[in-house]
Amino acid sequence: MNSTRKLWVGLAALLIASFAVLLWVGSEVHRQAPLCPKRS
């Protein structure tokens, strides 16, 4: 595997990991504080 391919694979892995963490954190925040709380 040449160095360019290694860089692309590393970049793809980094992007996938970043989006996975972002989705997980977003779901945790949404669970603790829903987007639109009911107004009384």
CSV table of C-alpha atoms in Angstrom, one decimal:
chain,number,residue,atom,x,y,z
A,1,MET,CA,0.0,0.0,0.0
A,2,ASN,CA,1.5,3.3,-1.0
A,3,SER,CA,1.6,6.4,1.3
A,4,THR,CA,-1.2,8.2,-0.5
A,5,ARG,CA,-3.6,5.3,0.0
A,6,LYS,CA,-2.6,5.1,3.7
A,7,LEU,CA,-3.4,8.8,4.1
A,8,TRP,CA,-6.8,8.4,2.4
A,9,VAL,CA,-7.6,5.4,4.6
A,10,GLY,CA,-6.5,7.3,7.7
A,11,LEU,CA,-8.6,10.3,6.8
A,12,ALA,CA,-11.7,8.1,6.1
A,13,ALA,CA,-11.2,6.4,9.5
A,14,LEU,CA,-10.8,9.7,11.2
A,15,LEU,CA,-14.0,11.1,9.6
A,16,ILE,CA,-16.0,8.0,10.5
A,17,ALA,CA,-14.8,8.1,14.1
A,18,SER,CA,-15.5,11.8,14.4
A,19,PHE,CA,-19.1,11.4,13.1
A,20,ALA,CA,-19.7,8.4,15.3
A,21,VAL,CA,-18.6,10.4,18.4
A,22,LEU,CA,-20.6,13.4,17.3
A,23,LEU,CA,-23.8,11.3,16.9
A,24,TRP,CA,-23.2,9.7,20.2
A,25,VAL,CA,-22.7,13.0,22.1
A,26,GLY,CA,-25.7,14.5,20.3
A,27,SER,CA,-27.9,11.6,21.3
A,28,GLU,CA,-26.8,12.0,24.9
A,29,VAL,CA,-27.5,15.7,24.9
A,30,HIS,CA,-30.9,15.2,23.4
A,31,ARG,CA,-31.7,12.5,26.0
A,32,GLN,CA,-30.8,14.9,28.9
A,33,ALA,CA,-32.3,18.1,27.4
A,34,PRO,CA,-34.9,17.6,24.6
A,35,LEU,CA,-34.9,20.0,21.7
A,36,CYS,CA,-38.3,21.7,22.5
A,37,PRO,CA,-39.4,21.4,26.1
A,38,LYS,CA,-43.1,21.7,26.7
A,39,ARG,CA,-44.1,25.2,27.8
A,40,SER,CA,-46.6,25.6,30.6
